[in-house]
Amino acid sequence: MIHQVSTPARGVPLVVEGLTKFYGSTRALQEVSLEVPQGSIFGVLGPNGSGKTTLLGIVLDILLATRGTYRWAPGLKRGALLETPNFYPYLTGRENLAIVAELRGRGRDRIGDALTVVGLDSYEAMPFAKYSLGMKQRLAIGATMIGNPEVVVLDEPTNGLDPAGIADVRELIRGLRNEGKTVLLASHMLDEVEKVCTHVAILKKGQVLSQGLLEDVLRDEDRLEVRSDDLEALQALLQKHPLNPKVQPGDGYLTVAFEAGAMKPADLNRYCLEGGQTLGHLVLRKKTLESRFLELTD
Ligand code: ADP
């Protein structure tokens, strides 16, 4: 049973609260809560099987949640691409979109605009079969534009494309933002989310591990392992550091995380010494986004 939650605040097209979904005994989502801000490109990032498609299916009213709520801002128009549509190979891009508009019973006057938004206006008279992989996918996204939606939902938009097609579609998605659209997309590719999204939610086994602005969630950081004879005093000293690092106790040492490039080991050493702590161990462990993502999802 889906209960309606309160109307999202202005500027928040979609609010999801506590969504849980079971397929029989398989739990695909557990207490997922999200807020998708207006004008964002919001990426749901997670490995295969983490529940991304289930989440999109629920908020698009295709699947029923077991528990939890979601609410779109009232009157919002949505377009969605969950599976690649079957276009007719011998018909042109324009003719294919005309069929989509006909089937939906609306948007016949929007075909030219939809082709322009996805950058296919110069190719509208070309048969679909002659399109590159990237153009085929752009046409599929164009089909979601027919009702001139404010929000576009895309599941793995670059799956199955060649590198040129991937670049092409990513560029298109970034461009949708300039059209004032909000995009909610699912991807298992870290670099995709990193390249196109403004916001991200990391999903692992149906749970949101972390969400927010891309640079906050996937911030590159440098970690330093440090040890002195008095770990407690060292921890207290590090927590007072003006750069406000994250300090975590390890097994016989502390891990101190700074924003990438913000702290040189020699400077940290001096800071500790001046604070009365002589370091017996100091190692810099650079973290890439990749390793951070693996750490979040392993
Ligand atoms: P993702 O999109 O991240 O790959 P899915 O939402 O497709 O993840 O799947 C999440 C989990 O739910 C997986 O364990 C998957 O096997 C399971 N699942 C998805 N759809 C069904 C279904 N129709 N019936 C049973 N289990 C399903």
mmCIF file of C-alpha atoms and ligand atoms in Angstrom:
data_model
loop_
_atom_site.group_PDB
_atom_site.id
_atom_site.type_symbol
_atom_site.label_atom_id
_atom_site.label_comp_id
_atom_site.label_asym_id
_atom_site.label_seq_id
_atom_site.Cartn_x
_atom_site.Cartn_y
_atom_site.Cartn_z
ATOM 1 C CA MET A 1 0.000 0.000 0.000
ATOM 2 C CA ILE A 2 1.475 3.337 -1.041
ATOM 3 C CA HIS A 3 0.624 6.212 1.250
ATOM 4 C CA GLN A 4 0.868 9.702 -0.059
ATOM 5 C CA VAL A 5 3.532 11.757 1.626
ATOM 6 C CA SER A 6 3.311 15.488 1.986
ATOM 7 C CA THR A 7 3.775 17.524 -1.177
ATOM 8 C CA PRO A 8 7.457 18.022 -1.900
ATOM 9 C CA ALA A 9 8.853 21.455 -1.220
ATOM 10 C CA ARG A 10 9.251 23.721 -4.218
ATOM 11 C CA GLY A 11 12.393 22.803 -6.030
ATOM 12 C CA VAL A 12 12.133 19.106 -5.189
ATOM 13 C CA PRO A 13 10.384 17.241 -8.013
ATOM 14 C CA LEU A 14 10.610 13.834 -6.319
ATOM 15 C CA VAL A 15 10.715 12.749 -2.701
ATOM 16 C CA VAL A 16 11.092 9.068 -1.823
ATOM 17 C CA GLU A 17 10.686 7.882 1.747
ATOM 18 C CA GLY A 18 11.453 4.460 3.142
ATOM 19 C CA LEU A 19 10.824 2.402 0.002
ATOM 20 C CA THR A 20 11.195 -1.311 0.553
ATOM 21 C CA LYS A 21 10.560 -3.914 -2.120
ATOM 22 C CA PHE A 22 10.497 -7.680 -1.869
ATOM 23 C CA TYR A 23 10.252 -10.040 -4.822
ATOM 24 C CA GLY A 24 9.097 -13.101 -2.929
ATOM 25 C CA SER A 25 11.836 -13.524 -0.357
ATOM 26 C CA THR A 26 14.387 -11.429 -2.285
ATOM 27 C CA ARG A 27 14.727 -7.991 -0.813
ATOM 28 C CA ALA A 28 15.536 -5.644 -3.713
ATOM 29 C CA LEU A 29 15.172 -2.355 -1.813
ATOM 30 C CA GLN A 30 15.437 -1.569 1.853
ATOM 31 C CA GLU A 31 14.195 1.721 3.325
ATOM 32 C CA VAL A 32 15.332 3.850 0.416
ATOM 33 C CA SER A 33 14.853 7.584 0.928
ATOM 34 C CA LEU A 34 15.888 10.198 -1.624
ATOM 35 C CA GLU A 35 15.279 13.773 -2.637
ATOM 36 C CA VAL A 36 15.811 14.702 -6.247
ATOM 37 C CA PRO A 37 16.391 18.469 -6.514
ATOM 38 C CA GLN A 38 14.969 20.570 -9.325
ATOM 39 C CA GLY A 39 17.380 20.945 -12.224
ATOM 40 C CA SER A 40 19.719 18.220 -10.993
ATOM 41 C CA ILE A 41 21.093 15.297 -12.905
ATOM 42 C CA PHE A 42 20.578 12.752 -10.175
ATOM 43 C CA GLY A 43 22.465 9.493 -10.584
ATOM 44 C CA VAL A 44 21.517 6.303 -8.791
ATOM 45 C CA LEU A 45 24.855 4.497 -8.819
ATOM 46 C CA GLY A 46 25.258 0.863 -7.893
ATOM 47 C CA PRO A 47 26.465 -2.483 -9.188
ATOM 48 C CA ASN A 48 24.153 -4.810 -11.076
ATOM 49 C CA GLY A 49 21.484 -6.228 -8.820
ATOM 50 C CA SER A 50 21.644 -3.342 -6.342
ATOM 51 C CA GLY A 51 18.021 -2.354 -6.988
ATOM 52 C CA LYS A 52 18.324 0.580 -9.404
ATOM 53 C CA THR A 53 15.763 -0.628 -11.938
ATOM 54 C CA THR A 54 13.393 -1.632 -9.161
ATOM 55 C CA LEU A 55 13.624 1.863 -7.692
ATOM 56 C CA LEU A 56 12.973 3.541 -11.039
ATOM 57 C CA GLY A 57 10.147 1.094 -11.770
ATOM 58 C CA ILE A 58 8.435 1.996 -8.500
ATOM 59 C CA VAL A 59 8.665 5.765 -8.853
ATOM 60 C CA LEU A 60 7.364 5.417 -12.423
ATOM 61 C CA ASP A 61 4.305 3.484 -11.139
ATOM 62 C CA ILE A 62 5.307 0.333 -13.018
ATOM 63 C CA LEU A 63 6.091 -1.718 -9.913
ATOM 64 C CA LEU A 64 4.413 -1.723 -6.524
ATOM 65 C CA ALA A 65 6.518 -1.084 -3.463
ATOM 66 C CA THR A 66 6.147 -3.432 -0.520
ATOM 67 C CA ARG A 67 6.415 -0.471 1.860
ATOM 68 C CA GLY A 68 7.242 3.196 1.717
ATOM 69 C CA THR A 69 6.147 6.271 -0.157
ATOM 70 C CA TYR A 70 7.135 8.501 -3.029
ATOM 71 C CA ARG A 71 5.682 11.703 -4.305
ATOM 72 C CA TRP A 72 6.192 13.761 -7.424
ATOM 73 C CA ALA A 73 5.609 17.491 -7.355
ATOM 74 C CA PRO A 74 2.003 18.031 -8.506
ATOM 75 C CA GLY A 75 1.411 18.511 -12.219
ATOM 76 C CA LEU A 76 4.936 17.544 -13.159
ATOM 77 C CA LYS A 77 5.347 16.022 -16.618
ATOM 78 C CA ARG A 78 7.648 13.010 -16.814
ATOM 79 C CA GLY A 79 9.338 11.137 -19.610
ATOM 80 C CA ALA A 80 11.041 7.798 -19.093
ATOM 81 C CA LEU A 81 13.271 5.353 -20.882
ATOM 82 C CA LEU A 82 13.578 2.025 -19.095
ATOM 83 C CA GLU A 83 14.064 -0.277 -22.061
ATOM 84 C CA THR A 84 15.247 0.556 -25.540
ATOM 85 C CA PRO A 85 12.142 0.931 -27.673
ATOM 86 C CA ASN A 86 11.770 -0.998 -30.909
ATOM 87 C CA PHE A 87 11.959 1.502 -33.713
ATOM 88 C CA TYR A 88 11.174 0.604 -37.320
ATOM 89 C CA PRO A 89 14.502 0.282 -39.173
ATOM 90 C CA TYR A 90 13.259 1.451 -42.565
ATOM 91 C CA LEU A 91 11.398 4.483 -41.254
ATOM 92 C CA THR A 92 13.170 7.771 -40.586
ATOM 93 C CA GLY A 93 13.825 9.212 -37.148
ATOM 94 C CA ARG A 94 10.954 11.632 -37.602
ATOM 95 C CA GLU A 95 8.550 8.931 -38.787
ATOM 96 C CA ASN A 96 9.453 6.769 -35.811
ATOM 97 C CA LEU A 97 8.771 9.599 -33.364
ATOM 98 C CA ALA A 98 5.505 10.326 -35.175
ATOM 99 C CA ILE A 99 4.459 6.741 -34.450
ATOM 100 C CA VAL A 100 5.421 7.153 -30.776
ATOM 101 C CA ALA A 101 3.318 10.340 -30.573
ATOM 102 C CA GLU A 102 0.425 8.564 -32.291
ATOM 103 C CA LEU A 103 0.594 5.625 -29.875
ATOM 104 C CA ARG A 104 0.631 7.966 -26.906
ATOM 105 C CA GLY A 105 -2.114 10.088 -28.399
ATOM 106 C CA ARG A 106 -0.187 13.278 -27.749
ATOM 107 C CA GLY A 107 2.844 15.285 -28.724
ATOM 108 C CA ARG A 108 2.326 15.258 -32.521
ATOM 109 C CA ASP A 109 3.295 18.936 -32.511
ATOM 110 C CA ARG A 110 6.421 18.241 -30.445
ATOM 111 C CA ILE A 111 8.298 15.938 -32.824
ATOM 112 C CA GLY A 112 10.497 18.668 -34.307
ATOM 113 C CA ASP A 113 11.369 20.004 -30.855
ATOM 114 C CA ALA A 114 12.139 16.526 -29.546
ATOM 115 C CA LEU A 115 14.486 15.915 -32.498
ATOM 116 C CA THR A 116 16.201 19.244 -31.862
ATOM 117 C CA VAL A 117 16.689 18.611 -28.140
ATOM 118 C CA VAL A 118 18.453 15.317 -28.878
ATOM 119 C CA GLY A 119 20.442 16.832 -31.746
ATOM 120 C CA LEU A 120 18.888 14.768 -34.497
ATOM 121 C CA ASP A 121 17.151 17.543 -36.421
ATOM 122 C CA SER A 122 19.687 17.285 -39.262
ATOM 123 C CA TYR A 123 19.170 13.523 -39.448
ATOM 124 C CA GLU A 124 15.412 13.367 -39.138
ATOM 125 C CA ALA A 125 14.980 12.138 -42.713
ATOM 126 C CA MET A 126 17.555 9.354 -42.378
ATOM 127 C CA PRO A 127 16.263 5.800 -41.931
ATOM 128 C CA PHE A 128 16.711 4.546 -38.374
ATOM 129 C CA ALA A 129 18.799 1.586 -39.651
ATOM 130 C CA LYS A 130 21.469 4.021 -40.841
ATOM 131 C CA TYR A 131 21.804 5.721 -37.468
ATOM 132 C CA SER A 132 24.933 5.102 -35.382
ATOM 133 C CA LEU A 133 24.429 3.409 -32.003
ATOM 134 C CA GLY A 134 24.630 6.789 -30.285
ATOM 135 C CA MET A 135 22.023 8.284 -32.642
ATOM 136 C CA LYS A 136 19.700 5.333 -32.036
ATOM 137 C CA GLN A 137 19.904 5.927 -28.319
ATOM 138 C CA ARG A 138 19.439 9.664 -28.818
ATOM 139 C CA LEU A 139 16.250 8.907 -30.725
ATOM 140 C CA ALA A 140 15.111 6.719 -27.828
ATOM 141 C CA ILE A 141 15.705 9.652 -25.474
ATOM 142 C CA GLY A 142 13.973 11.878 -28.037
ATOM 143 C CA ALA A 143 10.904 9.656 -27.671
ATOM 144 C CA THR A 144 10.798 10.562 -23.973
ATOM 145 C CA MET A 145 10.821 14.268 -24.947
ATOM 146 C CA ILE A 146 7.601 14.102 -26.907
ATOM 147 C CA GLY A 147 5.414 15.287 -24.044
ATOM 148 C CA ASN A 148 7.968 18.034 -23.201
ATOM 149 C CA PRO A 149 8.611 16.552 -19.743
ATOM 150 C CA GLU A 150 10.140 18.499 -16.873
ATOM 151 C CA VAL A 151 11.706 15.321 -15.507
ATOM 152 C CA VAL A 152 13.357 12.584 -17.529
ATOM 153 C CA VAL A 153 14.044 9.149 -16.043
ATOM 154 C CA LEU A 154 16.685 7.019 -17.782
ATOM 155 C CA ASP A 155 17.831 3.508 -16.878
ATOM 156 C CA GLU A 156 21.439 2.780 -17.874
ATOM 157 C CA PRO A 157 21.285 5.230 -20.774
ATOM 158 C CA THR A 158 24.631 4.244 -22.315
ATOM 159 C CA ASN A 159 24.383 0.457 -21.960
ATOM 160 C CA GLY A 160 25.393 -1.367 -25.110
ATOM 161 C CA LEU A 161 26.810 1.705 -26.857
ATOM 162 C CA ASP A 162 30.230 2.045 -28.458
ATOM 163 C CA PRO A 163 32.623 4.661 -27.002
ATOM 164 C CA ALA A 164 31.500 7.306 -29.517
ATOM 165 C CA GLY A 165 27.860 6.605 -28.690
ATOM 166 C CA ILE A 166 28.571 6.788 -24.967
ATOM 167 C CA ALA A 167 30.232 10.202 -25.341
ATOM 168 C CA ASP A 168 27.354 11.330 -27.530
ATOM 169 C CA VAL A 169 24.627 10.310 -25.097
ATOM 170 C CA ARG A 170 26.462 11.732 -22.084
ATOM 171 C CA GLU A 171 26.731 15.047 -23.867
ATOM 172 C CA LEU A 172 23.023 14.916 -24.603
ATOM 173 C CA ILE A 173 22.160 14.254 -20.946
ATOM 174 C CA ARG A 174 24.300 17.170 -19.783
ATOM 175 C CA GLY A 175 22.495 19.294 -22.375
ATOM 176 C CA LEU A 176 19.076 18.347 -20.952
ATOM 177 C CA ARG A 177 20.012 20.215 -17.830
ATOM 178 C CA ASN A 178 20.554 23.360 -19.877
ATOM 179 C CA GLU A 179 17.013 22.871 -21.185
ATOM 180 C CA GLY A 180 15.870 23.212 -17.569
ATOM 181 C CA LYS A 181 15.053 19.538 -17.192
ATOM 182 C CA THR A 182 15.685 17.391 -14.159
ATOM 183 C CA VAL A 183 17.192 14.010 -14.975
ATOM 184 C CA LEU A 184 17.027 10.904 -12.802
ATOM 185 C CA LEU A 185 19.258 8.172 -14.145
ATOM 186 C CA ALA A 186 20.528 4.790 -13.037
ATOM 187 C CA SER A 187 24.018 3.624 -13.849
ATOM 188 C CA HIS A 188 26.489 0.997 -12.720
ATOM 189 C CA MET A 189 29.359 3.057 -14.116
ATOM 190 C CA LEU A 190 31.170 5.325 -11.729
ATOM 191 C CA ASP A 191 32.774 7.377 -14.485
ATOM 192 C CA GLU A 192 29.406 7.953 -16.116
ATOM 193 C CA VAL A 193 27.919 9.367 -12.946
ATOM 194 C CA GLU A 194 31.070 11.347 -12.313
ATOM 195 C CA LYS A 195 30.948 12.856 -15.802
ATOM 196 C CA VAL A 196 27.273 13.727 -16.098
ATOM 197 C CA CYS A 197 25.640 13.939 -12.671
ATOM 198 C CA THR A 198 25.314 16.803 -10.224
ATOM 199 C CA HIS A 199 23.930 14.568 -7.449
ATOM 200 C CA VAL A 200 24.346 10.906 -6.644
ATOM 201 C CA ALA A 201 22.881 8.224 -4.427
ATOM 202 C CA ILE A 202 24.990 5.123 -3.994
ATOM 203 C CA LEU A 203 22.962 1.957 -3.779
ATOM 204 C CA LYS A 204 24.288 -1.311 -2.422
ATOM 205 C CA LYS A 205 22.110 -4.382 -2.018
ATOM 206 C CA GLY A 206 19.014 -2.190 -2.031
ATOM 207 C CA GLN A 207 20.245 0.298 0.541
ATOM 208 C CA VAL A 208 21.361 3.888 0.043
ATOM 209 C CA LEU A 209 24.891 4.135 1.403
ATOM 210 C CA SER A 210 25.414 7.788 0.714
ATOM 211 C CA GLN A 211 23.726 10.571 -1.240
ATOM 212 C CA GLY A 212 24.065 14.241 -1.984
ATOM 213 C CA LEU A 213 26.069 16.525 -4.214
ATOM 214 C CA LEU A 214 28.466 14.580 -6.405
ATOM 215 C CA GLU A 215 31.523 16.351 -5.042
ATOM 216 C CA ASP A 216 30.496 15.602 -1.471
ATOM 217 C CA VAL A 217 29.713 11.930 -1.974
ATOM 218 C CA LEU A 218 32.512 11.042 -4.346
ATOM 219 C CA ARG A 219 35.057 13.433 -3.034
ATOM 220 C CA ASP A 220 38.579 12.399 -3.760
ATOM 221 C CA GLU A 221 40.488 12.233 -0.532
ATOM 222 C CA ASP A 222 43.962 11.495 0.731
ATOM 223 C CA ARG A 223 44.294 9.309 3.749
ATOM 224 C CA LEU A 224 47.201 9.294 6.097
ATOM 225 C CA GLU A 225 47.893 6.504 8.537
ATOM 226 C CA VAL A 226 49.509 7.771 11.713
ATOM 227 C CA ARG A 227 50.662 6.315 14.997
ATOM 228 C CA SER A 228 52.176 7.717 18.167
ATOM 229 C CA ASP A 229 52.649 6.315 21.671
ATOM 230 C CA ASP A 230 49.404 7.906 22.827
ATOM 231 C CA LEU A 231 46.684 7.279 20.225
ATOM 232 C CA GLU A 232 43.992 8.933 22.313
ATOM 233 C CA ALA A 233 45.913 12.179 22.633
ATOM 234 C CA LEU A 234 46.846 11.968 18.950
ATOM 235 C CA GLN A 235 43.207 11.525 17.973
ATOM 236 C CA ALA A 236 42.170 14.530 20.061
ATOM 237 C CA LEU A 237 44.931 16.607 18.482
ATOM 238 C CA LEU A 238 43.962 15.606 14.940
ATOM 239 C CA GLN A 239 40.318 16.349 15.588
ATOM 240 C CA LYS A 240 41.324 19.911 16.440
ATOM 241 C CA HIS A 241 43.103 20.349 13.100
ATOM 242 C CA PRO A 242 41.758 23.451 11.300
ATOM 243 C CA LEU A 243 41.186 21.489 8.045
ATOM 244 C CA ASN A 244 38.678 19.355 9.900
ATOM 245 C CA PRO A 245 39.839 15.922 8.726
ATOM 246 C CA LYS A 246 37.920 12.707 9.297
ATOM 247 C CA VAL A 247 39.750 10.696 11.939
ATOM 248 C CA GLN A 248 39.116 6.965 12.316
ATOM 249 C CA PRO A 249 40.832 4.572 14.697
ATOM 250 C CA GLY A 250 42.372 1.513 13.018
ATOM 251 C CA ASP A 251 44.211 -1.422 14.519
ATOM 252 C CA GLY A 252 47.060 0.296 16.372
ATOM 253 C CA TYR A 253 46.970 3.436 14.245
ATOM 254 C CA LEU A 254 44.629 6.235 13.165
ATOM 255 C CA THR A 255 43.444 7.044 9.656
ATOM 256 C CA VAL A 256 43.113 10.739 8.910
ATOM 257 C CA ALA A 257 41.302 11.718 5.713
ATOM 258 C CA PHE A 258 41.822 15.111 4.103
ATOM 259 C CA GLU A 259 40.426 16.466 0.867
ATOM 260 C CA ALA A 260 42.768 15.386 -1.939
ATOM 261 C CA GLY A 261 45.895 17.536 -2.063
ATOM 262 C CA ALA A 262 44.937 19.555 1.023
ATOM 263 C CA MET A 263 47.577 18.133 3.366
ATOM 264 C CA LYS A 264 51.212 17.163 2.853
ATOM 265 C CA PRO A 265 52.564 14.400 5.124
ATOM 266 C CA ALA A 266 55.444 16.667 6.228
ATOM 267 C CA ASP A 267 52.969 19.355 7.331
ATOM 268 C CA LEU A 268 50.920 16.856 9.282
ATOM 269 C CA ASN A 269 54.082 15.569 10.908
ATOM 270 C CA ARG A 270 55.013 19.112 11.989
ATOM 271 C CA TYR A 271 51.482 19.771 13.265
ATOM 272 C CA CYS A 272 51.604 16.637 15.429
ATOM 273 C CA LEU A 273 55.074 17.399 16.735
ATOM 274 C CA GLU A 274 54.071 20.947 17.661
ATOM 275 C CA GLY A 275 51.048 19.487 19.453
ATOM 276 C CA GLY A 276 53.347 17.227 21.526
ATOM 277 C CA GLN A 277 52.880 14.007 19.540
ATOM 278 C CA THR A 278 55.871 12.316 17.931
ATOM 279 C CA LEU A 279 54.751 10.118 15.052
ATOM 280 C CA GLY A 280 56.282 6.657 14.865
ATOM 281 C CA HIS A 281 54.399 5.897 11.675
ATOM 282 C CA LEU A 282 53.111 8.147 8.863
ATOM 283 C CA VAL A 283 51.960 6.787 5.505
ATOM 284 C CA LEU A 284 50.032 8.571 2.772
ATOM 285 C CA ARG A 285 47.429 6.445 1.021
ATOM 286 C CA LYS A 286 45.970 8.248 -1.971
ATOM 287 C CA LYS A 287 42.383 7.340 -2.720
ATOM 288 C CA THR A 288 40.953 7.428 -6.169
ATOM 289 C CA LEU A 289 37.248 7.734 -6.826
ATOM 290 C CA GLU A 290 37.370 4.197 -8.115
ATOM 291 C CA SER A 291 38.721 2.777 -4.868
ATOM 292 C CA ARG A 292 36.262 4.862 -2.894
ATOM 293 C CA PHE A 293 33.352 3.484 -4.926
ATOM 294 C CA LEU A 294 34.617 -0.070 -4.501
ATOM 295 C CA GLU A 295 34.947 0.528 -0.797
ATOM 296 C CA LEU A 296 31.396 1.846 -0.640
ATOM 297 C CA THR A 297 29.909 -1.035 -2.584
ATOM 298 C CA ASP A 298 32.081 -4.035 -1.636
HETATM 299 P P1 ADP B 1 19.789 -3.278 -10.823
HETATM 300 O O1 ADP B 1 18.876 -2.468 -11.697
HETATM 301 O O2 ADP B 1 20.609 -2.444 -9.896
HETATM 302 O O3 ADP B 1 20.624 -4.250 -11.610
HETATM 303 P P2 ADP B 1 17.388 -4.685 -10.013
HETATM 304 O O4 ADP B 1 16.430 -3.690 -9.476
HETATM 305 O O5 ADP B 1 17.170 -5.160 -11.417
HETATM 306 O O6 ADP B 1 18.885 -4.153 -9.829
HETATM 307 O O7 ADP B 1 17.392 -5.979 -9.077
HETATM 308 C C1 ADP B 1 17.514 -5.892 -7.663
HETATM 309 C C2 ADP B 1 17.361 -7.293 -7.073
HETATM 310 O O8 ADP B 1 16.033 -7.757 -7.268
HETATM 311 C C3 ADP B 1 18.261 -8.351 -7.698
HETATM 312 O O9 ADP B 1 18.631 -9.247 -6.689
HETATM 313 C C4 ADP B 1 17.374 -9.014 -8.706
HETATM 314 O O10 ADP B 1 17.793 -10.342 -8.936
HETATM 315 C C5 ADP B 1 16.019 -8.964 -8.020
HETATM 316 N N1 ADP B 1 14.899 -8.875 -8.988
HETATM 317 C C6 ADP B 1 14.687 -7.898 -9.893
HETATM 318 N N2 ADP B 1 13.545 -8.107 -10.588
HETATM 319 C C7 ADP B 1 13.027 -9.265 -10.098
HETATM 320 C C8 ADP B 1 11.848 -10.026 -10.394
HETATM 321 N N3 ADP B 1 10.974 -9.626 -11.305
HETATM 322 N N4 ADP B 1 11.640 -11.155 -9.681
HETATM 323 C C9 ADP B 1 12.511 -11.570 -8.737
HETATM 324 N N5 ADP B 1 13.630 -10.895 -8.401
HETATM 325 C C10 ADP B 1 13.897 -9.755 -9.068
#
